[in-house]
Amino acid sequence: MPIIDVHRLEKTFPIKKHRTGAMGSIASLIRGDNGGEFTAVNNVSFKIERGEMVGYIGPNGAGKSTTIKMLTGILVPTSGEATIAGLVPWEKRKQLAQKIGVVFGQRTQLWWDLALIESLELLRHLYRVPEERFRENLATATDLLGLGEFLHTPVRQLSLGQRMRGDLAAALLHDPEILYLDEPTIGLDIVAKEAIREFLITLNRDRQTTVLLTTHDLDDIERLCPRIIVIDHGEVMYDGQLASLKSRWGGRRQLIIDYAGDPDAAIASMGNGDMAVTEVDGPRVTIAFDRDEISAPDVLTRASAFGEIRDMSIQEPEIEDVIRRMYDGSIPAGM
Amino acid sequence: MDKPITLREELGIAWKIAGIRLRGQMAYRTSFWLQIFGNFFTNFAEVLALFAMFYQFDTLGGWTLGEVALLHGISMIAFSLGDLLTVGMDSVAPQIRSGDFDRVLTRPLGSWMNAATSEFSLRHLGQALQGVLVLGFALTQVEIAWSIDKALLVPVMFISGIALFMALFTIEAIFSFWTVNGVEAINAFTYGGSDLAQFPMHIFGRSLRFIFFWIVPVGFITYYPALYLLEKPDPLGMPDWFVLLGPVITTIFCAVVSWGWNQGIRHYRSTGS
Ligand SMILES: Nc1ncnc2c1ncn2[C@@H]1O[C@H](COP(=O)(O)OP(=O)(O)O)[C@@H](O)[C@H]1O
Ligand SMILES: [Mg+2]
């Protein structure tokens, strides 16, 4: 049985008409905000098995956070169903909270006015974590996330990266089965990002924690998520392996060739549909080719007619490109 | 831990959280005491007004200074402790506006309990202390022929009073699930109610009495218990057993407020980032 099972989930928000003043509030109380409706999440379905690490990606405003909020029980959906670890989130919110960890990149779960360690202590009581388990988890988190240097610093004085690490530790104190991460690396420097990625990989490997991660950062996806769900305008556009997304639709790889000298100028018009020279820069030539149409050695053989080849390298398609092309509509949506 | 959390466990957790937060605040000891004293003195004017009034008149609607002080004491204690236990409700409206309320809903605690404990402050002890002093003064002035039923009435009276004010403070927060402004109007009932409850209800006009007995039932938490303790006849002509209506009406009131809170939670929209 999938640990996350989402079926035709939909969420609409009323579009606010701005009324002001006390009369305005009373009017909106009585009549509701009748400015029409906006569909933030539309007919979203997916299943995630225990132990999977899935990237939930899409441009700003796609409906990622809204989905996560329904799967934690923060928001009640307009229609549709979801079962998370056997529970309907918005009906069994309290019980579910014990089984999930939530990290919102832009919002801390910690108490601003308390030292990090005190916040963690508080959460220990909130989640009824046995003392011994708490110590173990704290030790692991301190070790892997390097919390030691700022455990006793008030949360409001932590840097974004430190706070994020604190939040991660906090979300995992009670050994959740599922971890939701909404933009966990937003605004972080490379080092902090990397620390968090390493940590998540370890967590997923050692504890089989199921991870659902939204992000803008496609490096996060490349490093962490074998499977991605792409969403845009509230609808699922792709659900499957990252690798097959790349190979099926990101088809165009690039071959970069360094000639010993400047190649024959005719190279610019080499190829016909199966490959194309995209750039000639002195002795360096970039050729894009479709791997379903032609193999790299064949491209190389044909390129060798234009000069002596000294070196070459192949670039896999960038996930950015693939997804950008998907949004542009140049890739058919769906599986 | 698959069992749903019990109310007892929730209370235990709330207690521990309060303890940890208190420890945090005690780090700033001076500011801590200043807050309590500040709160003590802000409410001092009320007490002065009471004494000033009786400097002019001997009785108020047939009640002596000591008797009215009894009402004051009960109302102040119930109000301030109700306020103390729901300090977090004040931050519900801003949390809803900013979307920070999200985190209240990701915790394994009832949303009300969690919201109520999201802030913690003992400053209201200042007013509670003042209530205790006023009550102490009242007890030196009035004769109460203590009996078992009267002794039993006292805790019932305080518990329903505190619960009623907790519910009133919750109402303001409930409204903020639907509207961002204009909720201050609700305050008029909470603060106005606690003020009215400090006086014998029969001195007020029919419509005020109606509101503060049957809509915001503060009249039942001070007036009838006081009549009963003092064995005074009710100028409003209600039967003796009206003293028992306090807890009953408070229970109904709390049930309605709790229903409203749950509707609010279901209506919560969070914010787009
Ligand atoms: N509480 C809300 N009220 C009104 N509109 C909202 C609310 N939350 C999100 N939205 C809108 O729904 C859309 C999806 O938002 P969101 O789920 O936050 O997107 P993402 O996380 O993918 O950037 C956006 O257009 C956003 O403005
Ligand atoms: Mg978002």
XYZ file of C-alpha atoms and ligand atoms in Angstrom:
636
model
C 0.000 0.000 0.000
C 1.432 3.382 -0.912
C 2.303 5.537 2.090
C 1.058 8.621 0.240
C -2.011 8.156 -1.905
C -3.514 11.250 -3.467
C -6.578 11.052 -5.646
C -8.046 13.897 -7.694
C -7.102 16.495 -5.132
C -8.385 19.984 -5.781
C -8.107 23.273 -3.942
C -9.706 26.523 -4.915
C -9.253 29.833 -3.162
C -11.804 32.592 -3.217
C -10.463 35.621 -5.030
C -10.582 38.443 -2.568
C -12.497 41.547 -3.361
C -11.073 44.172 -1.118
C -13.575 45.666 1.170
C -12.336 47.964 3.865
C -13.491 49.134 7.235
C -15.745 47.497 9.778
C -18.783 47.460 7.480
C -16.672 45.852 4.807
C -15.592 43.071 7.142
C -19.127 42.457 8.225
C -20.240 42.376 4.608
C -17.531 39.881 3.722
C -18.420 37.827 6.790
C -22.023 37.585 5.745
C -21.702 37.273 2.021
C -18.301 35.710 1.773
C -15.661 37.009 -0.589
C -17.566 36.760 -3.798
C -14.819 37.675 -6.185
C -14.874 34.321 -7.936
C -12.561 31.387 -7.425
C -9.037 30.502 -8.306
C -7.929 26.900 -8.713
C -4.509 26.454 -7.124
C -4.440 22.640 -7.281
C -6.418 20.869 -9.948
C -7.164 17.168 -10.124
C -3.821 16.048 -8.726
C -3.284 12.310 -8.228
C -0.163 10.369 -7.333
C 1.035 7.516 -5.174
C 4.302 7.331 -3.282
C 5.679 4.143 -1.795
C 7.403 3.902 1.559
C 11.053 4.873 1.343
C 10.789 6.843 -1.886
C 12.337 10.246 -2.274
C 10.246 12.292 -4.663
C 10.779 15.769 -6.036
C 7.639 17.851 -6.448
C 8.636 20.586 -8.780
C 7.174 23.381 -10.812
C 7.460 27.114 -11.319
C 6.412 29.697 -8.759
C 2.695 29.589 -8.032
C 2.289 26.121 -9.542
C 0.508 24.807 -6.461
C 3.347 22.935 -4.754
C 2.970 24.451 -1.296
C -0.803 24.215 -1.461
C -0.536 20.480 -2.166
C 1.873 19.977 0.737
C -0.433 21.921 3.035
C -3.300 19.598 2.180
C -1.126 16.543 2.751
C -0.221 17.763 6.234
C -3.798 18.670 7.161
C -3.183 22.420 7.278
C -5.660 23.002 4.469
C -8.892 21.179 3.796
C -9.173 20.440 0.063
C -12.129 21.604 -1.973
C -12.529 18.078 -3.301
C -10.604 14.860 -3.735
C -9.058 12.325 -1.403
C -5.737 11.670 0.236
C -4.481 8.999 2.581
C -1.165 9.565 4.282
C 0.202 6.658 6.323
C -3.358 5.360 6.421
C -4.876 8.624 7.665
C -6.940 11.325 5.973
C -4.847 14.382 6.885
C -7.565 16.964 7.426
C -9.639 14.553 9.493
C -6.882 13.005 11.615
C -4.545 15.956 11.722
C -3.272 15.428 15.269
C -2.574 11.747 14.761
C -0.911 12.387 11.426
C 1.319 15.069 12.928
C 2.960 12.373 15.006
C 3.946 10.487 11.844
C 5.188 13.315 9.667
C 7.890 15.918 9.800
C 7.399 19.232 8.039
C 9.951 21.816 7.029
C 8.914 25.015 5.320
C 11.958 26.819 3.994
C 10.440 30.243 4.464
C 8.958 29.618 7.856
C 10.545 28.227 10.979
C 9.012 25.658 13.290
C 11.213 26.906 16.092
C 10.522 29.545 18.721
C 12.252 32.821 17.967
C 12.821 33.745 21.574
C 14.265 30.430 22.714
C 17.670 28.880 22.241
C 17.683 26.106 19.649
C 18.164 23.438 22.296
C 15.159 24.782 24.225
C 13.016 24.689 21.108
C 14.058 21.090 20.596
C 13.263 20.310 24.234
C 9.821 21.807 23.760
C 9.226 19.717 20.679
C 10.334 16.649 22.557
C 7.432 17.177 24.950
C 5.031 18.112 22.172
C 5.764 14.907 20.307
C 6.133 12.789 23.429
C 9.552 11.566 22.372
C 11.127 9.338 25.032
C 14.147 10.957 26.677
C 16.577 8.344 25.400
C 15.337 8.478 21.813
C 15.572 12.258 21.963
C 19.199 12.077 23.011
C 20.049 9.674 20.210
C 18.313 11.734 17.555
C 19.814 14.933 18.860
C 23.258 13.372 18.791
C 22.800 12.160 15.207
C 21.506 15.514 14.046
C 24.244 17.386 15.884
C 26.778 15.121 14.290
C 25.477 15.220 10.711
C 24.221 18.789 10.633
C 26.832 20.346 12.873
C 24.351 21.857 15.288
C 26.898 21.906 18.095
C 28.185 25.418 17.513
C 24.761 27.058 17.783
C 22.655 24.789 20.005
C 22.591 27.445 22.688
C 22.023 30.438 20.431
C 18.557 32.023 20.376
C 16.832 31.081 17.150
C 16.397 34.692 16.091
C 20.190 35.101 15.973
C 20.801 32.091 13.733
C 21.795 32.511 10.115
C 19.385 31.162 7.540
C 21.533 28.084 6.981
C 21.847 27.376 10.694
C 18.143 27.872 11.236
C 17.358 25.532 8.376
C 19.572 22.850 9.892
C 17.854 23.427 13.225
C 14.480 23.080 11.560
C 15.507 19.817 9.936
C 16.670 18.403 13.243
C 13.417 19.580 14.817
C 11.295 17.920 12.146
C 12.997 14.583 12.718
C 13.094 14.329 16.506
C 10.030 12.107 16.602
C 11.237 9.710 13.877
C 8.541 10.596 11.336
C 7.704 8.093 8.618
C 7.320 10.885 6.111
C 9.235 14.106 5.723
C 7.751 16.981 3.736
C 10.202 19.632 2.695
C 8.942 22.800 1.058
C 11.847 24.691 -0.520
C 14.343 23.544 2.109
C 17.364 25.027 0.365
C 15.912 28.378 -0.612
C 18.329 31.208 0.026
C 21.108 28.959 1.303
C 24.741 29.014 0.239
C 26.300 26.044 -1.525
C 27.909 24.639 1.616
C 24.684 24.679 3.605
C 22.760 23.231 0.668
C 25.251 20.439 0.354
C 25.128 19.653 4.086
C 21.376 19.374 3.921
C 21.435 17.183 0.821
C 23.954 14.813 2.405
C 21.809 14.632 5.492
C 18.671 13.802 3.549
C 20.427 11.078 1.592
C 21.681 9.505 4.820
C 18.256 9.757 6.406
C 16.493 8.174 3.467
C 19.069 5.402 3.231
C 19.354 4.560 6.929
C 15.783 4.994 8.046
C 13.770 4.558 4.872
C 12.080 7.838 5.630
C 9.784 8.777 2.755
C 10.641 12.242 1.498
C 8.492 14.580 -0.579
C 10.454 17.641 -1.522
C 9.471 20.777 -3.374
C 12.214 22.919 -4.743
C 13.230 25.487 -7.274
C 16.749 24.250 -7.170
C 17.130 21.599 -9.812
C 20.480 20.600 -8.355
C 18.531 19.378 -5.320
C 16.503 17.198 -7.632
C 19.517 15.850 -9.486
C 21.193 14.937 -6.228
C 18.220 13.620 -4.303
C 15.243 12.512 -6.302
C 15.159 9.555 -8.660
C 11.494 10.326 -9.230
C 9.883 13.653 -9.923
C 6.382 14.955 -10.210
C 6.165 18.114 -12.274
C 3.223 20.400 -11.650
C 2.159 23.564 -13.407
C -0.968 25.664 -13.033
C -2.128 23.172 -10.433
C -1.954 20.180 -12.742
C 0.451 17.270 -12.884
C 2.438 17.435 -16.126
C 4.859 14.607 -15.563
C 5.234 11.840 -13.004
C 8.083 9.420 -13.422
C 11.797 8.806 -13.273
C 14.021 11.800 -13.638
C 16.279 9.766 -15.919
C 13.499 8.816 -18.280
C 12.260 12.386 -18.408
C 15.707 13.349 -19.562
C 16.143 10.579 -22.023
C 12.673 10.655 -23.470
C 12.186 14.334 -23.780
C 15.462 15.908 -22.987
C 16.749 13.838 -25.945
C 19.197 16.382 -27.256
C 22.643 15.771 -25.886
C 25.545 17.928 -26.797
C 28.848 16.826 -28.199
C 31.659 19.303 -27.719
C 34.581 18.790 -30.083
C 37.979 20.451 -29.920
C 39.757 20.408 -33.271
C 43.503 20.675 -33.569
C 43.022 23.821 -35.674
C 40.019 25.745 -36.939
C 37.730 23.251 -38.700
C 36.456 23.628 -42.227
C 33.843 26.446 -42.295
C 31.372 24.096 -43.988
C 30.900 22.378 -40.633
C 28.285 25.014 -39.736
C 25.820 23.431 -42.130
C 26.536 19.839 -41.166
C 23.608 17.568 -40.289
C 19.982 17.394 -41.213
C 17.383 17.170 -38.425
C 19.206 14.397 -36.534
C 21.909 16.805 -35.396
C 22.837 20.452 -35.606
C 25.886 22.580 -34.987
C 24.823 25.052 -32.347
C 28.083 26.931 -31.858
C 31.440 27.357 -33.573
C 34.012 29.073 -31.412
C 37.447 28.874 -33.063
C 38.572 25.242 -32.803
C 35.687 24.375 -30.445
C 32.439 23.199 -31.989
C 29.226 22.273 -30.192
C 26.885 19.820 -31.856
C 23.434 18.990 -30.526
C 22.108 15.591 -31.499
C 19.112 13.442 -30.786
C 20.193 10.144 -29.302
C 17.206 8.335 -30.750
C 18.279 9.380 -34.220
C 22.008 9.064 -34.184
C 24.705 7.702 -31.893
C 27.600 9.735 -30.524
C 30.288 7.728 -32.439
C 28.382 8.367 -35.689
C 28.317 12.092 -34.982
C 32.014 11.932 -34.252
C 32.762 10.069 -37.467
C 30.923 12.656 -39.517
C 32.556 15.528 -37.652
C 36.025 14.116 -38.327
C 35.587 14.966 -42.003
C 36.016 18.648 -41.159
C 39.357 18.549 -39.413
C 41.616 16.686 -36.995
C 39.860 16.057 -33.700
C 41.947 16.457 -30.545
C 39.391 16.049 -27.769
C 35.671 15.730 -27.175
C 33.074 15.499 -24.417
C 29.386 14.726 -24.163
C 26.986 16.813 -22.112
C 23.819 15.269 -20.829
C 20.716 17.427 -21.119
C 20.246 19.761 -18.185
C 17.123 19.178 -16.199
C 16.523 22.924 -16.376
C 16.311 22.748 -20.143
C 14.046 19.771 -20.113
C 11.627 21.357 -17.722
C 11.770 24.718 -19.377
C 10.907 23.088 -22.657
C 8.120 21.234 -20.963
C 6.625 24.486 -19.699
C 7.019 26.033 -23.130
C 4.759 23.311 -24.434
C 7.415 21.937 -26.746
C 7.195 18.639 -24.912
C 3.902 16.784 -24.723
C 2.549 16.713 -21.159
C 1.767 13.496 -19.313
C 3.599 10.215 -19.351
C 2.588 6.287 18.949
C -0.563 5.509 17.101
C -2.998 6.255 19.859
C -4.674 9.637 19.601
C -3.429 11.960 22.299
C -5.651 12.241 25.360
C -6.768 15.486 26.938
C -4.723 14.631 29.998
C -1.597 14.239 27.915
C -2.344 17.513 26.148
C -2.666 19.310 29.469
C 0.552 17.716 30.658
C 2.342 18.915 27.553
C 0.898 22.413 27.860
C 2.118 22.497 31.451
C 5.650 21.464 30.505
C 5.747 23.969 27.662
C 4.653 26.724 30.005
C 7.450 25.696 32.353
C 10.127 25.870 29.684
C 8.896 29.211 28.387
C 8.732 30.577 31.908
C 12.314 29.550 32.492
C 13.219 31.442 29.327
C 11.459 34.554 30.554
C 13.001 34.365 34.003
C 16.326 34.952 32.298
C 15.169 38.552 32.056
C 14.109 38.747 35.655
C 13.628 42.496 35.929
C 11.522 42.720 32.825
C 9.500 39.784 34.096
C 8.629 41.510 37.378
C 8.111 44.849 35.679
C 5.485 43.278 33.465
C 3.632 41.861 36.426
C 3.759 45.130 38.334
C 2.790 47.056 35.217
C -0.241 44.872 34.870
C -1.019 45.331 38.562
C -1.035 49.101 38.248
C -2.884 49.353 34.933
C -5.877 47.890 36.658
C -5.445 49.928 39.778
C -7.748 52.697 38.514
C -10.709 50.337 38.649
C -10.179 49.666 42.310
C -9.706 53.345 43.078
C -12.934 54.128 41.255
C -14.734 51.620 43.432
C -13.510 53.227 46.643
C -14.213 56.715 45.283
C -17.765 55.716 44.541
C -18.395 54.466 48.046
C -16.776 57.570 49.460
C -19.845 59.357 48.093
C -22.538 56.757 48.591
C -23.048 54.170 51.294
C -24.636 51.606 49.075
C -25.041 50.861 45.415
C -28.393 49.372 44.533
C -28.608 48.160 48.081
C -25.094 46.636 48.077
C -22.351 47.758 50.466
C -18.737 48.417 49.552
C -17.710 45.000 50.847
C -20.387 43.277 48.816
C -19.492 45.060 45.586
C -15.815 44.393 46.304
C -16.708 40.704 46.414
C -18.055 40.984 42.853
C -14.954 42.904 41.824
C -12.634 40.319 43.293
C -14.365 37.354 41.652
C -14.594 39.059 38.284
C -10.975 40.246 38.321
C -9.616 36.848 39.240
C -11.720 35.021 36.652
C -10.918 37.588 33.955
C -7.176 37.705 34.575
C -6.715 33.954 34.868
C -8.886 33.447 31.774
C -6.640 35.947 30.017
C -3.490 34.297 31.332
C -4.518 30.884 30.041
C -5.317 32.220 26.573
C -2.478 34.674 26.025
C -1.728 32.829 22.786
C -5.139 33.753 21.410
C -3.935 37.339 20.984
C -1.398 36.178 18.446
C -3.815 34.051 16.440
C -4.975 36.963 14.281
C -1.458 38.081 13.291
C -0.434 34.448 12.799
C -3.356 33.866 10.474
C -2.493 36.970 8.500
C 1.156 35.995 8.132
C 0.492 32.316 7.550
C 2.475 31.376 10.662
C -0.644 29.674 11.894
C 0.420 26.811 9.593
C 2.754 25.513 12.225
C 0.029 25.324 14.836
C -1.605 22.805 12.520
C 1.422 20.613 12.014
C 1.709 19.691 15.672
C 0.223 16.653 17.378
C -1.762 18.802 19.761
C -5.309 20.093 19.529
C -5.254 23.283 17.508
C -6.871 25.299 20.283
C -4.456 24.030 22.914
C -1.577 24.665 20.585
C -2.680 28.187 19.734
C -3.309 29.001 23.385
C 0.208 27.871 24.296
C 1.924 29.531 21.341
C 2.582 32.475 23.622
C 3.072 32.502 27.307
C 3.224 35.320 29.795
C 2.573 35.637 33.475
C 1.927 39.369 33.385
C -1.765 38.823 34.025
C -0.805 37.592 37.463
C -0.562 41.282 38.334
C -4.280 41.729 37.919
C -5.021 38.365 39.495
C -3.037 39.421 42.544
C -5.048 42.592 42.712
C -8.243 40.544 42.463
C -7.074 38.433 45.370
C -6.374 41.542 47.452
C -9.783 43.017 46.652
C -11.441 39.710 47.449
C -9.525 39.535 50.709
C -10.683 43.026 51.585
C -14.273 42.072 50.721
C -14.135 39.059 53.023
C -13.141 41.271 55.948
C -16.182 43.449 55.265
C -18.972 40.961 54.705
C -20.388 38.214 56.855
C -20.656 34.915 55.046
C -22.328 32.081 56.926
C -20.180 29.307 55.438
C -21.765 25.951 54.726
C -20.848 22.966 52.572
C -22.871 24.120 49.602
C -21.334 27.567 49.755
C -17.845 26.109 49.997
C -18.589 23.933 46.970
C -19.914 26.911 45.083
C -16.604 28.780 45.290
C -14.509 26.511 43.048
C -17.429 26.010 40.660
C -17.793 29.764 40.418
C -14.116 30.352 39.683
C -13.819 27.502 37.222
C -16.846 28.556 35.208
C -15.759 32.190 35.372
C -12.276 31.402 34.092
C -13.694 29.103 31.411
C -16.150 31.751 30.305
C -13.448 34.358 29.851
C -11.216 31.853 28.071
C -14.093 31.265 25.668
C -14.603 34.998 25.213
C -10.943 35.544 24.414
C -11.193 32.690 21.932
C -14.105 34.288 20.088
C -11.996 37.198 18.987
C -9.482 34.765 17.511
C -12.251 32.797 15.792
C -13.433 35.864 13.922
C -9.972 36.398 12.513
C -10.331 33.191 10.490
C -12.859 35.023 8.345
C -11.979 38.664 8.481
C -8.813 40.639 8.966
C -10.238 43.697 10.619
C -13.118 44.806 12.756
C -12.708 42.046 15.308
C -12.091 44.610 18.034
C -15.866 44.908 18.375
C -15.798 41.558 20.124
C -13.551 43.092 22.770
C -16.419 45.296 23.871
C -18.234 42.205 25.059
C -15.238 40.683 26.798
C -13.959 43.782 28.531
C -17.410 45.301 28.928
C -18.627 42.019 30.352
C -15.884 41.840 32.935
C -16.601 45.436 33.945
C -20.316 44.865 34.271
C -19.784 41.680 36.218
C -18.060 43.764 38.873
C -21.365 45.386 39.803
C -24.715 44.045 40.959
C -26.483 43.289 37.695
C -29.861 44.610 38.788
C -28.611 48.200 38.615
C -28.379 47.939 34.824
C -31.161 48.405 32.311
C -33.151 45.594 30.817
C -31.247 45.343 27.509
C -27.774 45.350 29.084
C -28.952 42.712 31.523
C -30.331 40.630 28.704
C -27.024 40.748 26.834
C -24.861 39.995 29.846
C -27.019 37.202 31.169
C -28.182 35.441 28.048
C -25.685 36.226 25.320
C -22.397 36.804 27.109
C -23.370 35.151 30.378
C -20.970 36.970 32.727
C -23.866 37.831 35.047
C -24.074 34.197 36.037
C -20.469 33.933 37.104
C -20.432 36.715 39.696
C -23.880 38.027 40.458
C -25.815 34.874 41.315
C -22.979 33.201 43.200
C -22.522 36.410 45.219
C -26.225 36.595 46.012
C -26.057 33.003 47.176
C -22.957 33.473 49.310
C -24.376 36.627 50.895
C -27.873 35.180 51.185
C -29.322 38.308 49.640
C -32.698 38.229 47.922
C -32.582 38.765 44.149
C -34.173 42.101 43.214
C -34.679 40.598 39.781
C -36.924 38.030 41.435
C -35.215 34.918 40.065
C -35.341 31.666 42.028
C -32.464 30.366 44.172
C -31.464 27.656 41.738
C -30.366 30.332 39.270
C -27.017 30.056 41.017
C -26.616 26.693 39.277
C -27.174 28.173 35.836
C -23.634 29.599 35.783
C -21.784 26.345 35.082
C -24.558 25.074 32.812
C -24.639 28.173 30.646
C -20.842 28.381 30.634
C -20.670 24.801 29.416
C -23.094 25.548 26.596
C -21.214 28.736 25.778
C -17.889 26.880 25.645
C -19.403 24.175 23.462
C -20.625 26.768 20.969
C -17.240 28.516 20.980
C -15.446 25.226 20.497
C -17.684 24.441 17.520
C -16.916 27.896 16.118
C -13.199 27.325 16.567
C -13.359 24.076 14.625
C -15.252 25.811 11.837
C -12.529 28.442 11.804
C -9.812 25.791 11.519
C -11.596 24.173 8.589
C -11.876 27.558 6.995
C -8.211 28.438 7.471
C -6.648 29.334 4.143
C -3.033 29.930 4.982
C -1.297 32.350 2.625
C 0.285 32.039 -0.775
C 4.045 32.496 -0.562
N -4.054 31.199 1.021
C -4.164 31.527 -0.264
N -5.117 32.379 -0.660
C -5.229 32.718 -1.947
N -4.440 32.252 -2.938
C -3.469 31.391 -2.602
C -3.280 30.986 -1.249
N -2.249 30.123 -1.205
C -1.809 30.007 -2.473
N -2.535 30.759 -3.301
C -2.353 30.868 -4.759
O -2.351 29.571 -5.297
C -1.330 29.424 -6.253
C -0.408 28.297 -5.841
O 0.332 28.707 -4.724
P 1.434 27.813 -4.041
O 0.866 26.476 -3.774
O 1.973 28.561 -2.872
O 2.508 27.731 -5.212
P 4.004 27.200 -5.187
O 4.309 26.679 -3.826
O 4.050 26.144 -6.244
O 4.860 28.370 -5.547
C -0.639 30.764 -6.361
O -1.188 31.457 -7.454
C -0.991 31.446 -5.079
O -1.058 32.837 -5.245
Mg 5.666 27.382 -2.460
